[in-house]
Amino acid sequence: MWVYEKKLQYPVRVSKCDPHMAKLLLEQYGGADGELAAALRYLNQRYTIPEKVIGLLTDIGTEEFAHLEMIATMVYKLTKDATVEQLKAAGLDAHFVSHDRALFYSNAAGVPWTAAYIQAKGDPLADLYEDIAAEEKARATYQWLIDMTDDVDLQDSLKFLREREIVHALRFREAVEIVKEDMGAKKVF
């Protein structure tokens, strides 16, 4: 189904080693409103959504995996030259003890990712409204992450991700209208 391009969706640059910012970015890696949860939520919901919007959930769910890859790259670049003392000072000591520098699906507080983050009601409107809310929460988190760093290179990539969340929310709003129209249409058999 997928074709993997060996490049990021958008370039990721960082101008300095910053383990604390890496820790904060984990929120979008393995948090409740992060990219992994979004990708899995949308790809799961497609099985009970009207055919007219299945492609939308597939497209956005797939793109969320590209965003996950960008976040992983940011975390890696922000920590690759960090000393153990810097990791400790950033509050990543427990992560380091369990995973060294490997990425692990957890949020910024170190809470492991859980499937409980994935919402799927089976009602198209309920699921699409959940998706809109998820995109708006991710947009807000990206804005707060942008506010937390003075690294203009990192801010550039985060701004790209924030803008994609806005586009996704708009697309889900369009899908709500398509589903409402479809539900109101007379069905003749």
Tab-separated table of C-alpha atoms in Angstrom:
chain	number	residue	atom	x	y	z
A	1	MET	CA	0.000	0.000	0.000
A	2	TRP	CA	2.725	2.472	0.871
A	3	VAL	CA	5.790	3.568	-1.006
A	4	TYR	CA	8.552	4.870	1.240
A	5	GLU	CA	10.585	7.811	0.005
A	6	LYS	CA	13.954	7.950	1.705
A	7	LYS	CA	13.616	11.595	2.664
A	8	LEU	CA	11.704	13.560	5.244
A	9	GLN	CA	8.480	15.286	4.259
A	10	TYR	CA	10.113	18.572	5.285
A	11	PRO	CA	13.754	19.224	6.225
A	12	VAL	CA	14.638	18.994	9.913
A	13	ARG	CA	17.480	21.207	11.077
A	14	VAL	CA	18.602	22.045	14.584
A	15	SER	CA	21.259	24.601	15.472
A	16	LYS	CA	22.330	23.218	18.844
A	17	CYS	CA	22.310	20.264	21.192
A	18	ASP	CA	19.216	20.655	23.394
A	19	PRO	CA	18.178	17.547	25.358
A	20	HIS	CA	15.506	19.469	27.265
A	21	MET	CA	13.748	20.400	24.023
A	22	ALA	CA	14.100	16.791	22.875
A	23	LYS	CA	12.299	15.691	26.028
A	24	LEU	CA	9.469	18.128	25.332
A	25	LEU	CA	9.187	16.897	21.727
A	26	LEU	CA	8.501	13.391	23.001
A	27	GLU	CA	4.972	14.654	23.659
A	28	GLN	CA	4.395	14.628	19.899
A	29	TYR	CA	6.168	11.289	19.523
A	30	GLY	CA	4.335	9.121	22.027
A	31	GLY	CA	1.809	11.381	23.719
A	32	ALA	CA	-1.974	11.124	23.640
A	33	ASP	CA	-2.259	13.829	20.979
A	34	GLY	CA	0.988	12.949	19.226
A	35	GLU	CA	1.708	11.721	15.747
A	36	LEU	CA	1.694	7.970	16.476
A	37	ALA	CA	-1.735	8.127	18.113
A	38	ALA	CA	-3.084	10.227	15.240
A	39	ALA	CA	-1.742	7.919	12.524
A	40	LEU	CA	-3.145	4.806	14.161
A	41	ARG	CA	-6.465	6.490	15.035
A	42	TYR	CA	-7.163	7.557	11.446
A	43	LEU	CA	-6.017	4.326	9.826
A	44	ASN	CA	-8.202	2.370	12.256
A	45	GLN	CA	-11.291	4.560	11.832
A	46	ARG	CA	-11.387	4.023	8.055
A	47	TYR	CA	-13.078	0.675	8.516
A	48	THR	CA	-16.308	2.199	9.837
A	49	ILE	CA	-16.335	5.486	7.930
A	50	PRO	CA	-18.416	6.064	4.758
A	51	GLU	CA	-16.627	5.153	1.557
A	52	LYS	CA	-16.620	8.768	0.389
A	53	VAL	CA	-14.092	9.749	3.088
A	54	ILE	CA	-12.012	6.590	3.528
A	55	GLY	CA	-9.300	8.017	1.286
A	56	LEU	CA	-9.055	11.138	3.437
A	57	LEU	CA	-8.391	9.131	6.594
A	58	THR	CA	-5.868	6.976	4.745
A	59	ASP	CA	-4.034	10.009	3.359
A	60	ILE	CA	-3.899	11.901	6.646
A	61	GLY	CA	-3.050	8.787	8.668
A	62	THR	CA	-0.162	8.081	6.325
A	63	GLU	CA	1.058	11.667	6.537
A	64	GLU	CA	1.040	11.430	10.329
A	65	PHE	CA	3.658	8.671	10.033
A	66	ALA	CA	5.798	11.131	8.047
A	67	HIS	CA	5.374	13.614	10.906
A	68	LEU	CA	6.367	10.930	13.408
A	69	GLU	CA	9.561	10.440	11.422
A	70	MET	CA	10.251	14.183	11.556
A	71	ILE	CA	9.782	14.278	15.337
A	72	ALA	CA	12.095	11.266	15.743
A	73	THR	CA	14.716	13.048	13.647
A	74	MET	CA	14.403	16.182	15.784
A	75	VAL	CA	14.826	14.224	19.013
A	76	TYR	CA	17.807	12.362	17.599
A	77	LYS	CA	19.520	15.526	16.368
A	78	LEU	CA	18.876	17.378	19.630
A	79	THR	CA	20.434	14.589	21.719
A	80	LYS	CA	23.093	12.926	19.546
A	81	ASP	CA	25.959	15.019	20.965
A	82	ALA	CA	24.587	15.307	24.507
A	83	THR	CA	26.646	14.100	27.411
A	84	VAL	CA	25.181	11.878	30.097
A	85	GLU	CA	25.260	14.910	32.407
A	86	GLN	CA	23.228	16.956	29.899
A	87	LEU	CA	20.683	14.166	29.522
A	88	LYS	CA	20.425	13.950	33.288
A	89	ALA	CA	19.979	17.716	33.638
A	90	ALA	CA	17.195	17.601	31.026
A	91	GLY	CA	15.332	14.929	32.997
A	92	LEU	CA	16.109	12.189	30.493
A	93	ASP	CA	18.115	10.080	32.927
A	94	ALA	CA	15.342	7.484	33.432
A	95	HIS	CA	14.911	7.243	29.662
A	96	PHE	CA	18.670	6.843	29.211
A	97	VAL	CA	18.842	4.092	31.823
A	98	SER	CA	16.093	2.113	30.060
A	99	HIS	CA	16.782	2.937	26.400
A	100	ASP	CA	20.164	4.660	26.080
A	101	ARG	CA	19.650	7.085	23.162
A	102	ALA	CA	17.046	4.927	21.422
A	103	LEU	CA	13.656	6.452	20.875
A	104	PHE	CA	10.779	4.996	22.849
A	105	TYR	CA	7.095	5.833	22.465
A	106	SER	CA	6.392	7.911	25.537
A	107	ASN	CA	5.197	11.416	26.240
A	108	ALA	CA	7.259	14.290	27.638
A	109	ALA	CA	6.635	13.073	31.196
A	110	GLY	CA	7.957	9.601	30.326
A	111	VAL	CA	4.565	7.868	30.334
A	112	PRO	CA	4.611	5.061	27.740
A	113	TRP	CA	2.299	5.259	24.750
A	114	THR	CA	-0.907	3.251	25.097
A	115	ALA	CA	-3.613	2.114	22.698
A	116	ALA	CA	-6.087	3.854	25.023
A	117	TYR	CA	-5.081	7.041	23.152
A	118	ILE	CA	-6.799	5.789	19.998
A	119	GLN	CA	-10.419	6.810	19.757
A	120	ALA	CA	-12.765	4.918	17.457
A	121	LYS	CA	-16.483	5.053	18.179
A	122	GLY	CA	-17.736	3.581	14.921
A	123	ASP	CA	-20.040	6.561	14.423
A	124	PRO	CA	-18.682	8.609	11.501
A	125	LEU	CA	-19.589	12.004	12.931
A	126	ALA	CA	-18.324	11.206	16.423
A	127	ASP	CA	-15.045	9.923	14.968
A	128	LEU	CA	-14.573	12.903	12.655
A	129	TYR	CA	-15.272	15.392	15.458
A	130	GLU	CA	-12.724	13.485	17.558
A	131	ASP	CA	-10.269	13.835	14.683
A	132	ILE	CA	-10.857	17.576	14.430
A	133	ALA	CA	-10.240	17.906	18.174
A	134	ALA	CA	-7.079	15.790	17.919
A	135	GLU	CA	-5.703	18.002	15.150
A	136	GLU	CA	-6.501	21.173	17.080
A	137	LYS	CA	-4.800	19.795	20.207
A	138	ALA	CA	-1.732	18.868	18.142
A	139	ARG	CA	-1.715	22.360	16.595
A	140	ALA	CA	-1.776	23.925	20.050
A	141	THR	CA	1.024	21.646	21.264
A	142	TYR	CA	3.171	22.566	18.272
A	143	GLN	CA	2.637	26.241	19.020
A	144	TRP	CA	3.702	25.720	22.623
A	145	LEU	CA	6.769	23.782	21.460
A	146	ILE	CA	7.658	26.646	19.117
A	147	ASP	CA	7.345	29.013	22.070
A	148	MET	CA	9.691	26.808	24.142
A	149	THR	CA	12.716	27.058	21.842
A	150	ASP	CA	14.872	29.861	20.516
A	151	ASP	CA	16.334	27.574	17.817
A	152	VAL	CA	15.019	29.169	14.602
A	153	ASP	CA	15.941	26.085	12.563
A	154	LEU	CA	13.890	23.847	14.831
A	155	GLN	CA	11.067	26.398	14.895
A	156	ASP	CA	10.916	26.216	11.097
A	157	SER	CA	10.191	22.477	11.120
A	158	LEU	CA	7.739	22.830	13.996
A	159	LYS	CA	5.887	25.588	12.122
A	160	PHE	CA	5.550	23.275	9.134
A	161	LEU	CA	4.024	20.595	11.369
A	162	ARG	CA	1.704	23.114	13.031
A	163	GLU	CA	0.428	24.228	9.623
A	164	ARG	CA	-0.214	20.641	8.537
A	165	GLU	CA	-2.377	20.155	11.650
A	166	ILE	CA	-4.468	23.141	10.562
A	167	VAL	CA	-4.882	21.672	7.067
A	168	HIS	CA	-5.868	18.286	8.511
A	169	ALA	CA	-8.491	19.871	10.782
A	170	LEU	CA	-9.945	21.707	7.781
A	171	ARG	CA	-10.072	18.500	5.752
A	172	PHE	CA	-11.831	16.680	8.595
A	173	ARG	CA	-14.364	19.533	8.794
A	174	GLU	CA	-15.018	19.062	5.072
A	175	ALA	CA	-15.478	15.337	5.692
A	176	VAL	CA	-18.089	16.075	8.370
A	177	GLU	CA	-20.127	17.997	5.799
A	178	ILE	CA	-19.771	15.167	3.250
A	179	VAL	CA	-20.957	12.623	5.820
A	180	LYS	CA	-23.870	14.829	6.937
A	181	GLU	CA	-24.962	15.276	3.337
A	182	ASP	CA	-24.679	11.546	2.716
A	183	MET	CA	-26.679	10.725	5.859
A	184	GLY	CA	-29.454	13.087	4.785
A	185	ALA	CA	-29.711	11.716	1.251
A	186	LYS	CA	-32.598	9.466	0.322
A	187	LYS	CA	-31.517	5.932	-0.295
A	188	VAL	CA	-33.436	3.980	-2.931
A	189	PHE	CA	-32.900	0.254	-3.149
